[in-house]
Coordinates of C-alpha atoms in Angstrom, one line a residue:
M296 CA 64.9 -47.4 125.2
T297 CA 67.7 -46.8 122.6
I298 CA 67.3 -43.4 120.3
T299 CA 68.5 -45.8 117.3
G300 CA 65.9 -47.7 115.9
I301 CA 66.4 -50.7 118.9
D302 CA 63.6 -51.0 120.6
S303 CA 62.7 -52.2 124.0
T304 CA 63.2 -55.9 123.7
G305 CA 66.2 -55.5 121.5
Q306 CA 64.7 -55.8 118.5
S307 CA 65.8 -53.8 115.3
A308 CA 62.7 -51.3 114.3
G309 CA 65.4 -49.7 110.8
G310 CA 67.4 -51.7 108.5
N311 CA 66.9 -54.3 106.3
V312 CA 64.0 -55.9 108.6
R313 CA 60.5 -55.1 108.3
P314 CA 58.5 -53.5 111.3
P315 CA 55.6 -55.4 112.7
R316 CA 54.0 -51.4 111.8
Q317 CA 54.8 -48.7 109.7
V318 CA 57.4 -46.2 111.8
T319 CA 56.6 -42.6 110.4
G320 CA 59.8 -39.9 110.3
T321 CA 59.1 -38.6 113.0
E322 CA 59.1 -40.9 115.5
D323 CA 62.2 -41.9 114.5
L324 CA 63.2 -38.9 114.9
D325 CA 61.6 -38.5 118.4
A326 CA 64.5 -41.6 118.6
E327 CA 67.2 -40.5 117.9
L328 CA 67.1 -37.3 119.2
A329 CA 66.6 -39.2 122.7
A330 CA 65.0 -37.4 125.5
L331 CA 62.0 -39.1 126.1
E332 CA 61.1 -41.9 128.6
T333 CA 59.2 -44.0 125.7
A334 CA 59.4 -46.5 123.3
V335 CA 60.5 -45.4 119.6
A336 CA 58.8 -48.6 118.3
A337 CA 56.7 -51.1 119.2
P338 CA 57.5 -54.6 119.6
P339 CA 56.7 -57.4 117.5
A340 CA 53.3 -59.0 117.8
Q341 CA 54.9 -62.1 118.3
A342 CA 56.3 -60.6 122.3
P343 CA 53.8 -59.8 124.5
E344 CA 53.7 -55.9 125.1
Q345 CA 55.5 -55.2 128.2
P346 CA 55.5 -51.9 130.3
K347 CA 59.4 -50.9 130.1
V348 CA 61.4 -48.7 132.8
R349 CA 64.2 -47.1 132.0
R350 CA 66.8 -47.8 133.9
R351 CA 70.1 -45.1 134.6
R352 CA 73.0 -46.8 132.3
L353 CA 75.8 -47.0 134.8
P354 CA 79.6 -47.0 133.3
N355 CA 81.1 -49.5 134.0
W356 CA 85.5 -50.3 132.5
R357 CA 84.5 -49.8 128.9
D358 CA 83.8 -46.7 130.2
V359 CA 86.3 -46.1 132.0
L360 CA 88.7 -47.5 128.7
A361 CA 87.3 -44.9 126.8
G362 CA 87.6 -42.2 128.9
A363 CA 91.3 -43.1 129.5
T364 CA 92.1 -42.3 125.7
F365 CA 90.4 -39.2 125.6
V366 CA 93.1 -38.3 128.3
V367 CA 96.2 -40.1 126.8
I368 CA 95.7 -38.5 123.3
A369 CA 95.2 -34.8 124.6
L370 CA 98.7 -35.9 126.7
Y371 CA 100.2 -37.1 123.0
V372 CA 98.6 -33.6 121.9
T373 CA 100.1 -31.6 124.5
A374 CA 102.9 -33.7 125.3
P375 CA 106.2 -30.9 124.1
L376 CA 104.6 -28.5 126.5
W377 CA 105.0 -30.9 129.2
L378 CA 108.0 -33.0 128.1
N379 CA 110.1 -28.6 127.8
L380 CA 108.7 -26.4 130.2
D381 CA 110.8 -23.8 129.4
H382 CA 109.3 -23.5 125.7
Q383 CA 106.0 -22.0 123.9
L384 CA 103.5 -22.2 121.2
R385 CA 105.6 -21.7 117.7
D386 CA 102.3 -20.8 115.5
D387 CA 100.7 -18.7 118.7
P388 CA 102.5 -17.6 121.2
Q389 CA 101.6 -14.4 121.8
D390 CA 97.9 -15.8 122.9
Q391 CA 99.6 -18.3 124.9
A392 CA 101.0 -15.6 126.9
F393 CA 97.3 -13.8 127.0
F394 CA 96.0 -16.7 128.2
E395 CA 98.8 -17.5 131.1
W396 CA 98.4 -13.7 132.0
M397 CA 94.3 -14.6 132.0
M398 CA 95.4 -17.5 134.3
A399 CA 97.0 -14.9 136.6
H400 CA 93.7 -12.1 137.5
G401 CA 92.0 -14.8 137.7
A402 CA 94.1 -16.3 141.0
R403 CA 94.4 -12.3 141.4
V404 CA 90.5 -11.9 141.3
L405 CA 90.0 -14.5 144.8
T406 CA 93.3 -13.4 145.9
D407 CA 92.9 -9.9 146.4
G408 CA 89.5 -9.6 145.8
A409 CA 90.6 -7.6 141.8
Y410 CA 87.7 -6.5 139.7
P411 CA 86.6 -9.7 137.4
F412 CA 85.8 -7.6 134.5
F413 CA 88.4 -5.3 133.8
S414 CA 91.9 -4.8 134.4
D415 CA 94.6 -2.1 134.3
R416 CA 97.3 -4.0 135.0
M417 CA 97.8 -4.4 131.5
N418 CA 97.6 -1.0 129.0
Y419 CA 97.7 1.4 131.7
P420 CA 96.1 3.5 131.6
D421 CA 93.4 2.8 129.8
G422 CA 93.5 -1.0 131.2
V423 CA 91.3 -3.9 129.3
N424 CA 87.5 -5.2 129.5
M425 CA 87.9 -8.1 130.5
M426 CA 84.3 -9.4 129.7
A427 CA 85.5 -8.4 125.9
N428 CA 88.5 -10.5 125.7
T429 CA 87.9 -13.8 126.9
S430 CA 88.6 -13.8 130.1
V431 CA 87.8 -17.4 130.6
L432 CA 86.4 -16.9 134.6
A433 CA 85.2 -20.2 134.3
V434 CA 88.4 -22.1 134.1
S435 CA 90.8 -19.4 135.7
L436 CA 88.8 -19.1 138.9
P437 CA 88.8 -22.5 139.7
M438 CA 92.2 -23.5 138.6
T439 CA 93.5 -20.7 141.2
P440 CA 95.3 -23.0 143.4
V441 CA 97.1 -24.1 139.9
T442 CA 98.1 -21.3 139.5
L443 CA 99.0 -19.7 142.6
L444 CA 101.7 -23.0 142.9
F445 CA 103.3 -23.7 140.3
G446 CA 102.9 -20.4 138.1
P447 CA 100.5 -19.4 135.5
H448 CA 102.5 -21.4 132.6
V449 CA 102.2 -24.5 133.8
A450 CA 98.2 -23.5 134.7
F451 CA 98.3 -22.4 130.9
N452 CA 99.4 -26.5 129.9
V453 CA 96.6 -28.0 132.6
F454 CA 94.1 -25.8 130.8
L455 CA 95.1 -27.1 127.3
T456 CA 95.7 -30.8 128.4
L457 CA 92.1 -30.9 131.0
A458 CA 90.1 -28.6 128.0
L459 CA 90.5 -31.7 125.8
A460 CA 90.6 -34.8 128.0
I461 CA 87.2 -33.6 129.4
T462 CA 85.6 -32.5 126.0
G463 CA 85.9 -36.1 125.2
V464 CA 84.9 -37.8 128.0
S465 CA 81.8 -35.6 128.1
W466 CA 81.3 -36.5 124.5
Y467 CA 81.3 -38.9 125.3
F468 CA 78.3 -40.3 127.8
A469 CA 76.9 -37.0 126.4
L470 CA 76.6 -39.6 123.4
S471 CA 76.3 -43.3 124.8
R472 CA 73.7 -42.0 127.2
H473 CA 71.5 -39.7 124.6
F474 CA 71.9 -40.5 120.7
V475 CA 73.0 -43.8 121.4
S476 CA 73.4 -47.4 122.5
S477 CA 76.9 -48.5 121.4
R478 CA 79.2 -47.3 123.8
L479 CA 81.8 -47.5 120.6
A480 CA 79.7 -45.3 118.2
A481 CA 79.9 -42.9 121.0
W482 CA 83.7 -43.8 121.3
V483 CA 84.1 -42.8 117.2
G484 CA 81.9 -40.1 117.2
A485 CA 83.1 -38.0 120.6
L486 CA 86.5 -39.3 118.9
F487 CA 86.0 -36.8 116.4
C488 CA 84.4 -34.2 117.9
T489 CA 87.5 -33.9 120.4
F490 CA 90.4 -34.0 117.9
A491 CA 88.5 -33.3 114.6
P492 CA 91.1 -30.5 112.9
S493 CA 89.5 -27.4 113.6
M494 CA 89.9 -28.6 117.3
I495 CA 93.9 -29.5 116.5
S496 CA 94.3 -25.8 115.0
H497 CA 92.8 -24.2 118.1
A498 CA 94.2 -26.1 120.7
G499 CA 97.7 -24.6 118.9
G500 CA 96.5 -21.0 121.4
H501 CA 93.1 -21.2 122.5
P502 CA 92.3 -23.4 125.3
N503 CA 88.9 -21.3 125.4
I504 CA 88.0 -22.3 122.4
V505 CA 88.9 -25.8 122.6
S506 CA 87.0 -26.3 125.9
Q507 CA 83.9 -27.7 124.9
F508 CA 83.1 -29.8 127.8
L509 CA 80.0 -27.6 127.5
V510 CA 79.0 -27.8 124.5
P511 CA 76.8 -31.4 124.3
W512 CA 75.2 -31.2 127.6
I513 CA 73.8 -27.9 126.2
I514 CA 72.2 -29.9 123.3
V515 CA 71.3 -32.5 125.4
R516 CA 69.6 -29.8 128.0
T517 CA 68.6 -28.6 125.4
L518 CA 66.6 -31.1 123.0
R519 CA 64.8 -32.4 127.3
L520 CA 63.0 -29.3 127.1
R521 CA 60.2 -30.9 125.1
E522 CA 59.3 -33.5 128.4
P523 CA 55.8 -31.9 130.3
G524 CA 55.9 -31.0 133.8
R525 CA 59.9 -30.1 133.8
A526 CA 60.1 -26.9 132.5
M527 CA 61.1 -25.6 135.6
R528 CA 64.2 -28.0 136.3
N529 CA 65.3 -28.6 132.8
G530 CA 64.6 -25.1 131.7
L531 CA 66.8 -24.3 134.8
I532 CA 69.9 -27.0 134.9
L533 CA 69.7 -25.5 130.8
A534 CA 70.4 -21.7 132.4
G535 CA 72.9 -22.4 134.5
L536 CA 75.4 -24.4 131.4
L537 CA 74.8 -21.6 129.9
I538 CA 76.7 -18.9 131.5
W539 CA 79.2 -21.9 133.0
Q540 CA 79.3 -21.7 129.0
A541 CA 79.9 -17.5 128.5
F542 CA 82.4 -17.8 131.5
I543 CA 84.5 -19.6 129.2
N544 CA 83.9 -18.6 125.4
L545 CA 81.0 -16.4 124.4
E546 CA 81.5 -17.8 120.9
I547 CA 81.5 -21.2 120.8
L548 CA 78.1 -20.7 122.8
F549 CA 76.9 -18.5 120.1
M550 CA 77.4 -21.1 117.3
T551 CA 76.1 -23.7 119.7
A552 CA 72.8 -21.6 120.7
V553 CA 72.9 -21.0 116.5
G554 CA 72.8 -24.5 115.4
L555 CA 70.7 -25.3 118.2
G556 CA 68.0 -22.8 116.9
V557 CA 67.9 -23.8 113.7
F558 CA 67.6 -27.8 114.6
C559 CA 64.8 -26.9 116.9
L560 CA 62.9 -24.6 115.0
V561 CA 63.3 -27.2 111.7
M562 CA 62.1 -29.3 114.2
A563 CA 59.1 -27.7 115.5
I564 CA 57.7 -27.7 112.3
V565 CA 58.1 -31.3 110.5
R566 CA 56.6 -32.5 114.5
R567 CA 54.0 -30.2 114.7
K568 CA 50.8 -32.4 113.8
R569 CA 52.2 -35.8 115.7
H570 CA 53.5 -34.1 119.2
R571 CA 51.5 -30.8 119.3
G572 CA 51.8 -30.2 123.1
E573 CA 56.0 -30.6 122.8
T574 CA 56.4 -26.9 121.5
R575 CA 54.4 -25.2 124.4
Q576 CA 56.5 -27.6 126.5
F577 CA 59.6 -26.5 124.4
V578 CA 59.1 -22.4 124.1
T579 CA 57.9 -22.8 128.2
G580 CA 61.4 -24.2 129.5
L581 CA 63.3 -22.3 127.2
S582 CA 61.6 -19.3 129.0
V583 CA 62.4 -20.3 132.1
A584 CA 66.7 -21.2 131.1
G585 CA 66.4 -17.7 128.7
A586 CA 64.9 -15.5 131.8
V587 CA 68.0 -16.6 133.8
T588 CA 71.0 -16.7 131.6
L589 CA 69.8 -13.2 130.8
A590 CA 69.3 -12.1 134.7
V591 CA 72.6 -13.7 135.9
L592 CA 75.0 -12.6 132.5
A593 CA 72.5 -9.1 132.3
Y594 CA 75.6 -6.9 134.1
P595 CA 78.1 -8.6 132.6
L596 CA 77.4 -8.4 128.9
T597 CA 77.0 -5.1 130.1
V598 CA 80.0 -4.3 130.6
Q599 CA 81.4 -6.4 127.5
F600 CA 79.1 -3.7 125.6
F601 CA 78.8 -1.0 127.2
G602 CA 81.6 -0.6 129.5
P603 CA 85.2 1.2 129.3
Q604 CA 86.9 -0.3 126.5
S605 CA 84.1 -2.1 124.9
Y606 CA 84.4 -2.3 121.1
H607 CA 81.4 -2.4 118.6
G608 CA 82.7 -5.2 115.9
L609 CA 85.9 -7.1 115.1
P610 CA 88.4 -5.6 112.4
Q611 CA 87.3 -5.6 109.3
F612 CA 90.1 -7.8 108.2
V613 CA 89.0 -10.0 110.6
R614 CA 85.5 -10.2 109.3
N615 CA 86.6 -10.9 105.4
F616 CA 88.0 -14.1 107.2
G617 CA 86.5 -16.8 105.5
A618 CA 87.5 -20.7 104.7
D619 CA 89.3 -21.3 101.6
L620 CA 86.4 -23.8 99.3
A621 CA 89.1 -25.9 98.8
S622 CA 90.1 -27.0 102.4
F623 CA 86.6 -28.8 103.1
T624 CA 88.6 -31.5 101.5
A625 CA 91.9 -30.6 101.9
Y626 CA 94.3 -31.5 105.1
S627 CA 95.4 -29.4 107.7
S628 CA 98.8 -29.1 108.7
R629 CA 98.3 -30.6 112.2
S630 CA 96.9 -34.2 110.6
V631 CA 99.2 -37.1 109.6
A632 CA 98.2 -36.5 105.6
G633 CA 98.5 -33.0 106.2
N634 CA 100.8 -30.6 104.0
S635 CA 102.0 -27.1 105.8
A636 CA 102.3 -26.4 102.9
V637 CA 98.5 -26.7 100.9
A638 CA 97.3 -25.7 104.7
A639 CA 99.1 -22.2 104.8
Q640 CA 97.2 -21.4 101.4
L641 CA 94.0 -22.0 102.4
A642 CA 93.7 -20.3 105.6
Q643 CA 95.1 -16.7 107.5
N644 CA 97.0 -18.8 109.6
P645 CA 97.7 -22.3 111.5
A646 CA 95.2 -21.7 114.2
E647 CA 92.3 -21.9 111.8
E648 CA 92.2 -24.2 110.1
N649 CA 88.7 -25.1 110.2
A650 CA 87.7 -27.2 107.6
F651 CA 89.5 -29.5 106.3
F652 CA 87.9 -32.9 107.1
G653 CA 89.5 -34.6 103.9
W654 CA 87.7 -36.2 100.9
G655 CA 87.3 -39.5 102.7
L656 CA 85.4 -37.7 105.5
V657 CA 83.6 -36.0 103.5
I658 CA 82.0 -39.1 101.3
L659 CA 81.7 -40.7 104.2
F660 CA 79.3 -38.1 105.9
F661 CA 77.2 -37.7 102.5
G662 CA 77.6 -41.4 102.0
L663 CA 75.5 -41.9 105.8
I664 CA 73.0 -38.6 105.0
V665 CA 71.8 -40.8 102.6
W666 CA 71.5 -43.6 104.1
M667 CA 70.2 -43.1 106.8
R668 CA 68.3 -39.6 104.9
R669 CA 64.8 -41.6 105.8
T670 CA 64.9 -40.2 109.5
A671 CA 64.5 -35.9 109.7
T672 CA 66.5 -35.9 112.1
I673 CA 69.6 -37.0 109.6
V674 CA 68.2 -34.7 107.1
T675 CA 67.8 -31.9 109.4
L676 CA 71.4 -32.5 110.5
G677 CA 73.1 -32.6 107.6
G678 CA 71.1 -29.6 105.9
L679 CA 72.9 -27.6 109.9
A680 CA 76.2 -28.5 108.3
L681 CA 76.0 -27.1 104.7
L682 CA 74.4 -23.5 106.2
F683 CA 77.5 -23.6 109.0
A684 CA 80.3 -23.8 105.6
A685 CA 78.4 -21.6 103.8
M686 CA 78.8 -19.0 106.8
S687 CA 82.1 -19.9 107.0
L688 CA 83.3 -19.2 103.3
G689 CA 83.1 -15.1 104.5
P690 CA 81.7 -12.3 102.3
R691 CA 84.1 -13.5 99.2
I692 CA 84.1 -17.1 98.2
F693 CA 87.7 -18.3 97.6
L694 CA 88.3 -21.3 96.4
N695 CA 92.4 -22.5 96.2
G696 CA 93.2 -19.5 97.6
I697 CA 91.9 -17.4 93.9
N698 CA 88.4 -15.2 95.4
T699 CA 86.4 -16.4 92.4
G700 CA 84.0 -12.7 92.9
I701 CA 81.0 -14.6 94.0
P702 CA 79.4 -13.2 97.0
G703 CA 78.7 -15.7 100.3
I704 CA 75.8 -15.2 102.8
W705 CA 77.9 -13.7 104.9
A706 CA 78.4 -10.8 103.0
V707 CA 74.9 -10.2 103.9
L708 CA 75.6 -10.8 108.0
H709 CA 79.4 -9.4 107.9
S710 CA 77.7 -6.4 109.1
V711 CA 74.5 -7.2 111.2
P712 CA 75.4 -6.6 115.4
V713 CA 76.6 -9.5 117.1
L714 CA 77.5 -11.0 114.4
N715 CA 80.8 -8.8 113.0
S716 CA 82.1 -10.2 116.8
A717 CA 81.7 -13.1 114.7
V718 CA 85.1 -14.7 112.6
P719 CA 83.4 -16.3 110.0
T720 CA 85.7 -18.9 108.7
R721 CA 84.9 -20.1 112.4
W722 CA 82.1 -21.2 111.2
A723 CA 83.4 -24.0 110.2
M724 CA 84.5 -25.5 113.4
A725 CA 81.2 -26.0 114.4
I726 CA 80.2 -28.8 111.5
A727 CA 82.9 -31.0 113.5
P728 CA 80.3 -31.9 116.3
V729 CA 77.5 -32.5 113.4
V730 CA 79.5 -34.8 111.7
G731 CA 80.2 -36.5 115.3
I732 CA 77.0 -36.5 116.2
I733 CA 76.5 -38.0 112.8
L734 CA 79.5 -40.5 112.5
A735 CA 77.6 -42.0 115.8
L736 CA 74.4 -42.6 114.5
G737 CA 76.1 -44.4 111.5
C738 CA 78.2 -46.9 113.8
Q739 CA 74.6 -47.5 116.0
R740 CA 73.1 -48.5 112.7
A741 CA 75.4 -50.2 111.3
A742 CA 75.5 -52.3 114.7
D743 CA 72.1 -52.1 114.0
L744 CA 71.8 -54.4 111.2
V745 CA 74.5 -57.0 111.9
K746 CA 71.9 -57.6 115.3
A747 CA 69.1 -57.6 112.9
Q748 CA 70.9 -59.8 109.9
P749 CA 73.5 -62.2 111.6
S750 CA 74.8 -63.4 107.9
A751 CA 75.7 -60.2 107.2
R752 CA 78.1 -59.5 110.1
G753 CA 81.4 -59.7 108.5
P754 CA 80.5 -57.5 104.8
V755 CA 78.8 -54.8 107.4
R756 CA 81.3 -55.1 110.3
V757 CA 84.2 -54.9 107.3
A758 CA 82.3 -51.7 104.7
M759 CA 82.1 -49.7 108.3
I760 CA 85.6 -50.4 109.8
T761 CA 87.0 -49.3 106.0
A762 CA 84.7 -46.5 105.3
V763 CA 85.4 -45.3 109.3
A764 CA 89.0 -46.0 109.0
M765 CA 89.6 -44.1 105.7
A766 CA 87.7 -40.9 106.9
L767 CA 89.4 -40.4 110.0
V768 CA 93.0 -42.5 109.9
P769 CA 94.4 -39.7 107.8
L770 CA 92.6 -37.1 110.2
A771 CA 95.2 -38.2 112.9
P772 CA 96.7 -35.6 115.3
I773 CA 100.3 -34.9 115.0
Q774 CA 101.2 -33.1 118.5
L775 CA 101.6 -29.4 118.8
Q776 CA 104.4 -27.8 117.8
T777 CA 107.1 -25.5 120.1
T778 CA 109.9 -23.3 120.9
P779 CA 111.8 -22.2 123.3
M780 CA 110.5 -19.0 125.2
A781 CA 112.8 -15.6 125.9
P782 CA 113.9 -16.0 128.8
T783 CA 112.4 -13.9 131.7
P784 CA 114.9 -11.6 132.6
E785 CA 116.1 -11.5 135.8
F786 CA 115.3 -8.2 136.4
V787 CA 111.6 -10.0 136.8
T788 CA 112.1 -13.3 138.5
S789 CA 114.0 -11.4 141.4
G790 CA 111.4 -9.4 142.2
A791 CA 114.5 -5.9 141.4
W792 CA 111.7 -4.3 139.8
R793 CA 109.7 -3.9 143.1
Q794 CA 112.3 -0.9 144.2
Y795 CA 111.0 0.8 141.3
V796 CA 107.3 0.4 140.6
D797 CA 104.1 1.0 143.1
D798 CA 100.7 0.9 142.1
N799 CA 100.9 4.3 141.1
H800 CA 103.7 3.8 138.4
T801 CA 104.0 1.0 135.3
V802 CA 106.8 -0.8 133.3
V803 CA 107.2 0.5 130.0
T804 CA 109.2 -2.5 128.2
L805 CA 110.9 -2.0 125.2
P806 CA 108.9 -2.4 122.4
L807 CA 105.6 -2.1 124.1
P808 CA 104.1 -5.5 123.8
D809 CA 101.9 -6.5 120.8
S810 CA 101.1 -9.2 118.5
T811 CA 105.0 -9.3 118.0
Y812 CA 106.5 -9.2 121.4
P813 CA 104.3 -11.2 124.0
D814 CA 107.3 -11.8 126.6
P815 CA 105.7 -8.4 128.9
L816 CA 102.8 -10.9 129.4
R817 CA 103.4 -13.2 130.1
W818 CA 106.5 -11.1 132.9
S819 CA 103.2 -9.7 134.1
A820 CA 101.6 -12.5 135.2
M821 CA 104.8 -14.7 136.9
T822 CA 104.2 -11.4 139.4
G823 CA 101.0 -11.9 139.3
Q824 CA 100.7 -9.5 137.6
D825 CA 101.2 -7.0 140.8
M826 CA 103.3 -5.4 137.9
R827 CA 101.8 -3.1 136.1
I828 CA 102.6 -3.1 132.3
A829 CA 102.0 -0.2 129.8
G830 CA 101.1 -1.6 126.1
A831 CA 99.1 -4.6 125.7
Y832 CA 97.7 -7.6 123.2
A833 CA 94.3 -7.1 123.6
L834 CA 90.9 -6.6 121.7
L835 CA 90.5 -2.8 121.9
P836 CA 88.6 0.0 120.6
N837 CA 90.2 1.7 118.1
Q838 CA 90.8 4.8 118.7
N839 CA 91.0 7.0 115.6
P840 CA 91.0 10.8 115.8
L841 CA 90.0 11.1 112.3
N842 CA 86.9 9.2 113.2
P843 CA 86.0 9.5 116.8
A844 CA 83.2 7.8 116.2
D845 CA 84.4 3.7 114.8
R846 CA 84.7 1.7 118.0
T847 CA 85.8 -1.7 116.0
A848 CA 88.3 -3.8 117.6
I849 CA 92.3 -3.6 117.2
F850 CA 94.8 -5.6 118.6
S851 CA 97.1 -3.7 120.6
P852 CA 96.6 0.2 122.0
P853 CA 96.8 2.8 119.4
W854 CA 99.6 4.0 118.2
R855 CA 101.4 6.6 120.2
P856 CA 105.1 7.8 119.0
T857 CA 107.5 6.1 121.7
S858 CA 105.5 2.9 120.7
G859 CA 105.3 3.0 117.1
L860 CA 109.1 4.5 116.9
M861 CA 110.4 1.1 118.9
A862 CA 108.2 -1.2 117.1
S863 CA 109.8 0.2 113.5
I864 CA 112.9 -0.2 114.3
R865 CA 112.6 -3.7 116.1
Q866 CA 110.6 -4.1 112.3
G867 CA 113.8 -3.5 111.1
N868 CA 113.5 -0.1 110.0
P869 CA 116.2 3.1 110.6
V870 CA 116.2 4.9 113.2
P871 CA 115.4 8.3 113.1
E872 CA 117.1 11.6 113.5
I873 CA 116.6 12.6 117.3
T874 CA 115.4 16.1 118.0
D875 CA 113.7 17.7 120.9
T876 CA 110.0 17.5 118.8
R877 CA 110.4 13.3 119.8
R878 CA 111.7 14.3 123.0
E879 CA 108.6 15.4 123.9
M880 CA 106.3 13.7 122.9
T881 CA 108.8 10.6 124.8
L882 CA 107.8 12.9 128.0
A883 CA 104.6 13.1 127.4
D884 CA 104.1 9.5 126.5
L885 CA 106.4 8.1 129.8
R886 CA 103.6 10.7 131.9
Y887 CA 100.5 9.0 129.8
W888 CA 102.0 5.8 131.0
K889 CA 103.2 7.2 134.7
A890 CA 106.5 4.8 134.1
A891 CA 108.7 4.6 136.5
V892 CA 111.6 2.4 134.8
I893 CA 112.3 1.6 131.3
V894 CA 113.3 -2.5 130.4
L895 CA 115.0 -3.6 127.5
T896 CA 115.8 -6.9 127.5
P897 CA 118.2 -8.7 124.4
Q898 CA 116.7 -9.6 122.0
L899 CA 116.0 -8.3 118.3
R900 CA 117.5 -5.1 117.4
D901 CA 117.7 -4.4 120.4
T902 CA 120.8 -2.5 119.9
E903 CA 119.3 0.3 118.1
M904 CA 116.7 0.0 120.5
L905 CA 119.1 0.8 123.4
R906 CA 120.5 4.1 121.1
A907 CA 117.3 5.4 120.5
M908 CA 116.1 5.7 124.0
T909 CA 119.4 6.8 125.4
N910 CA 119.3 10.0 122.8
L911 CA 115.8 10.2 123.6
L912 CA 116.3 10.7 127.5
G913 CA 119.2 12.0 127.3
F914 CA 121.4 9.2 129.9
S915 CA 122.4 6.2 129.3
P916 CA 120.9 2.9 130.9
T917 CA 122.2 0.7 133.7
W918 CA 122.6 -2.9 133.2
T919 CA 120.5 -4.4 136.4
D920 CA 119.8 -8.4 137.2
G921 CA 119.4 -9.8 132.2
A922 CA 117.9 -5.9 131.8
W923 CA 118.5 -3.0 130.6
V924 CA 117.0 -0.3 132.8
W925 CA 116.7 3.7 132.3
D926 CA 115.2 4.7 135.6
V927 CA 112.3 7.9 134.4
R928 CA 111.3 8.5 137.8
H929 CA 112.6 12.0 138.2
L930 CA 111.2 12.9 134.3
V931 CA 107.4 11.5 135.2
D932 CA 106.8 12.7 138.8
D933 CA 108.6 15.7 137.8
P934 CA 105.8 18.3 135.7
N935 CA 109.0 20.6 135.1
A936 CA 111.0 18.1 133.8
V937 CA 112.3 18.6 130.3
L938 CA 113.8 16.5 128.1
T939 CA 115.9 18.6 125.8
G940 CA 119.1 18.0 123.4
P941 CA 121.8 18.6 120.6
D942 CA 119.3 17.0 117.8
I943 CA 121.3 13.6 116.7
S944 CA 121.2 12.5 113.4

């Protein structure tokens, strides 16, 4: 049995060959979803019907070759990171530093028994809610040996490369074992699912998002919940996958759940008359999966939504992020046919080029939908892609960067709890798996037609190869762009910081870490998070004194006088007058952070920051192992200490 319209004897039940009996849409659907062990069509009348036993499809050299291609392409895409270990991602260095810090956190959980769901090693004393910040514990924990042996920077490179490679292999085996019989068709579909423009876009800083190796198996195991008599077994397997994915990225899990929910609901309606017991079996298995998943995730999710440093929804400007309508037919800046200037006008930033399918693929996708429209599966998948596209447009629809004033469906959804934590433009990313499955089924249908009509072999092959090549070749990914990292000061690498900092004090960097200056996160990660730092680049709750009820997320700690002053100076603003009032606020900030030492490394406008901090503290720093260092323990630990001095203009 296959799921492509080929019956158990190898004869075609579709294409232009008339079958021996009428095959209904629901039967075609059952075949293409494939999780049942029954034949999808009766054999021809001239052949005696024989019971067939489905055999497990063992891997062969074609499978090995297919898997190798995903590894090679993943290495090609990430090669600049491997060839230059002193480089970082050009477009999203802050997220790379953040995930390096997360890799160190996972290692610390295993080596030091640290609490996994919260950490005060960043943003001291308030800390960071790890569950609300994509802690990737399902990756960082098993990769602890890599992190300890080679450091978090190399661990990040391994994480990103394996995320792409394993996702490709996973899609290939899921498609070739459960959706199509043609390995080539499965390879084409998996290739797009793995290296779609949205995946390469997020590979520039979001390895948790491109780690989609569980998605195809969640789909397969969800569809297999229909099997009679296996509700407990199938439910438990699905629960395990859901829990695993929850500790990689909840956003991808949520999108997968929404897509599967819509698809299965439509299929239940379509199949309700001919498969009356199927819905009951499905609901039973789903109940098992849901109960186990919720039982295991109840505590982590409680910490995420109600624990310390939890937030309620993303910032308003992020909730307004939407895919430009013109981006669906454009090419990503990270595709061979892409144009960075055009892409910059159609996306919020290079990491959010989530649509960008190009005209060739759009035409091919709808052409395949029309060609295979008699199958309910295909029509439903097409409708699901359109739904995701509509959701990705955001609250207002933009065309070529111009606000049309037309509200999108997200205008209704963006304030709904849970949905308000989703970035609307990323719903376009959920279209890629739908397109990949359609591509695989379309290639399989073409292969079936060739087998059924040998005389049409040449034209069909030429037409399909040409169409797929014209659609996919322009979307081929280019390598990630990197830039040299600022060197980590010897003050950190040599361990000199340890003579100042104990478990009750922190390192305060100038400026404090944020989205424009993430280097201190990397320093902390290099020390195995032994070095606790003030400030953060993370999702944290807003603490607006004018609106205490506002707990929407912000990407850095709430403003404090000293952190705001240094950030302003680094941005190029003039140094304000240093008064005793400013000195008092600085001392209050240092005590709040429990600072032991203030560190400034050579960087943009470092002279201005050095002078400002020297004037605030009343004494000069010492140059120690590549950094200017102010020892402030005597100020922080002495409650009677004050900062005063002559006012300096």
